[in-house]
CSV table of C-alpha atoms and ligand atoms in Angstrom, one decimal:
chain,number,residue,atom,x,y,z
A,135,UNK,CA,-6.4,8.3,4.6
A,136,UNK,CA,-5.3,6.3,7.6
A,137,UNK,CA,-6.2,7.8,11.2
A,138,UNK,CA,-3.9,7.0,14.2
A,139,UNK,CA,-5.6,4.5,16.4
A,140,UNK,CA,-3.9,6.1,19.4
A,141,UNK,CA,-4.0,9.7,18.9
A,142,UNK,CA,-6.9,9.8,16.3
A,143,UNK,CA,-4.8,12.2,14.0
A,144,UNK,CA,-5.1,11.9,10.4
A,145,UNK,CA,-2.0,10.9,8.6
A,146,UNK,CA,-1.3,12.9,5.2
A,147,UNK,CA,-0.7,11.0,2.0
A,148,UNK,CA,2.9,12.0,2.0
A,149,UNK,CA,3.4,10.5,5.6
A,150,UNK,CA,1.6,7.2,4.7
A,151,UNK,CA,3.6,6.6,1.5
A,152,UNK,CA,6.9,7.4,2.8
A,153,UNK,CA,6.4,5.8,6.2
A,154,UNK,CA,8.0,2.2,6.6
A,155,UNK,CA,4.2,1.0,6.8
A,156,UNK,CA,4.3,-0.2,3.2
A,157,UNK,CA,7.0,-2.2,3.5
A,158,UNK,CA,6.9,-3.6,7.2
A,159,UNK,CA,3.2,-2.9,7.9
A,160,UNK,CA,4.0,-1.3,11.1
A,161,UNK,CA,5.4,2.3,11.7
A,162,UNK,CA,5.7,4.7,14.3
A,163,UNK,CA,2.9,7.8,14.0
A,164,UNK,CA,4.5,11.0,13.1
A,165,UNK,CA,2.4,12.9,15.7
A,166,UNK,CA,2.4,10.7,18.8
A,167,UNK,CA,5.2,8.3,18.1
A,168,UNK,CA,3.1,5.4,19.1
A,169,UNK,CA,3.8,2.3,16.9
A,170,UNK,CA,1.0,1.6,14.3
A,171,UNK,CA,-0.1,-1.3,12.4
A,172,UNK,CA,-1.8,-1.9,9.3
A,173,UNK,CA,-5.3,-3.5,10.0
A,174,UNK,CA,-5.9,-7.1,9.0
A,175,UNK,CA,-8.6,-5.9,6.8
A,176,UNK,CA,-5.8,-3.4,5.4
A,177,UNK,CA,-3.4,-6.4,4.9
A,178,UNK,CA,-5.9,-8.6,3.1
A,179,UNK,CA,-6.7,-5.9,0.8
A,180,UNK,CA,-2.7,-5.6,0.1
A,181,UNK,CA,-3.0,-9.1,-1.2
A,182,UNK,CA,-5.5,-7.9,-3.8
A,183,UNK,CA,-3.4,-4.8,-4.6
A,184,UNK,CA,-0.4,-7.0,-5.5
A,185,UNK,CA,-2.7,-9.2,-7.8
A,186,UNK,CA,-3.7,-5.7,-9.3
A,187,UNK,CA,-0.1,-5.2,-10.6
A,188,UNK,CA,0.4,-8.9,-11.3
A,189,UNK,CA,-2.8,-9.4,-13.5
A,190,UNK,CA,-2.1,-6.4,-15.7
A,191,UNK,CA,1.5,-7.5,-16.2
A,192,UNK,CA,0.2,-10.8,-17.2
A,193,UNK,CA,-2.2,-9.5,-19.9
A,194,UNK,CA,0.6,-7.2,-21.5
A,195,UNK,CA,2.8,-10.2,-21.6
A,196,UNK,CA,0.4,-12.0,-23.8
A,197,UNK,CA,1.5,-9.3,-26.2
A,198,UNK,CA,4.7,-8.9,-28.0
A,199,UNK,CA,6.3,-5.6,-26.6
A,200,UNK,CA,9.7,-4.7,-26.1
A,201,UNK,CA,11.4,-5.4,-22.4
A,202,UNK,CA,11.4,-1.6,-21.9
A,203,UNK,CA,7.8,-1.4,-22.3
A,204,UNK,CA,7.1,-4.1,-19.7
A,205,UNK,CA,9.3,-2.3,-17.3
A,206,UNK,CA,7.8,1.1,-17.5
A,207,UNK,CA,4.4,-0.5,-17.4
A,208,UNK,CA,4.9,-2.5,-14.4
A,209,UNK,CA,6.6,0.6,-12.7
A,210,UNK,CA,3.3,2.7,-13.8
A,211,UNK,CA,1.0,0.2,-12.4
A,212,UNK,CA,3.2,-0.1,-9.3
A,213,UNK,CA,3.1,3.7,-8.5
A,214,UNK,CA,-0.6,4.2,-9.1
A,215,UNK,CA,-1.2,1.2,-6.7
A,216,UNK,CA,1.2,2.6,-4.1
A,217,UNK,CA,-0.2,6.2,-4.6
A,218,UNK,CA,-3.6,4.9,-4.2
A,219,UNK,CA,-3.0,2.8,-0.8
A,220,UNK,CA,-3.1,5.6,1.6
A,221,UNK,CA,-6.8,6.0,0.7
A,222,UNK,CA,-7.6,2.5,1.9
A,223,UNK,CA,-5.2,2.1,4.9
A,224,UNK,CA,-6.6,1.7,8.1
A,225,UNK,CA,-4.4,1.5,11.3
A,226,UNK,CA,-4.3,-0.3,14.4
A,227,UNK,CA,-2.2,0.0,17.7
A,228,UNK,CA,-2.2,-3.8,18.1
A,229,UNK,CA,-0.8,-6.2,15.5
A,230,UNK,CA,-3.9,-8.2,14.4
A,231,UNK,CA,-3.7,-11.5,13.4
A,232,UNK,CA,-5.2,-12.2,9.8
A,233,UNK,CA,-7.4,-15.0,10.5
B,416,LIG,ZN1,-0.7,9.2,16.6
């Protein structure tokens, strides 16, 4: 689980998933209010997570399933990836450059 770089409090799974962090890669800490950024390492892993959604989607698209199956499959993979992401998230008080 992510730990606030400012107050060192651990964010819960729920706080991480429902924070804006997933979408904008920055969110205020629920404990101290300090703005926290996803670390560069985390954002790089985020790219791998995107691939981990796209690759299974690509594999199932080789088979002749119905459209509904693809949509459901995509949603399931997406929620699994989202649900697991708090476990690898690392926070930083500063916005780190990727390179
Ligand atoms: Zn904090």
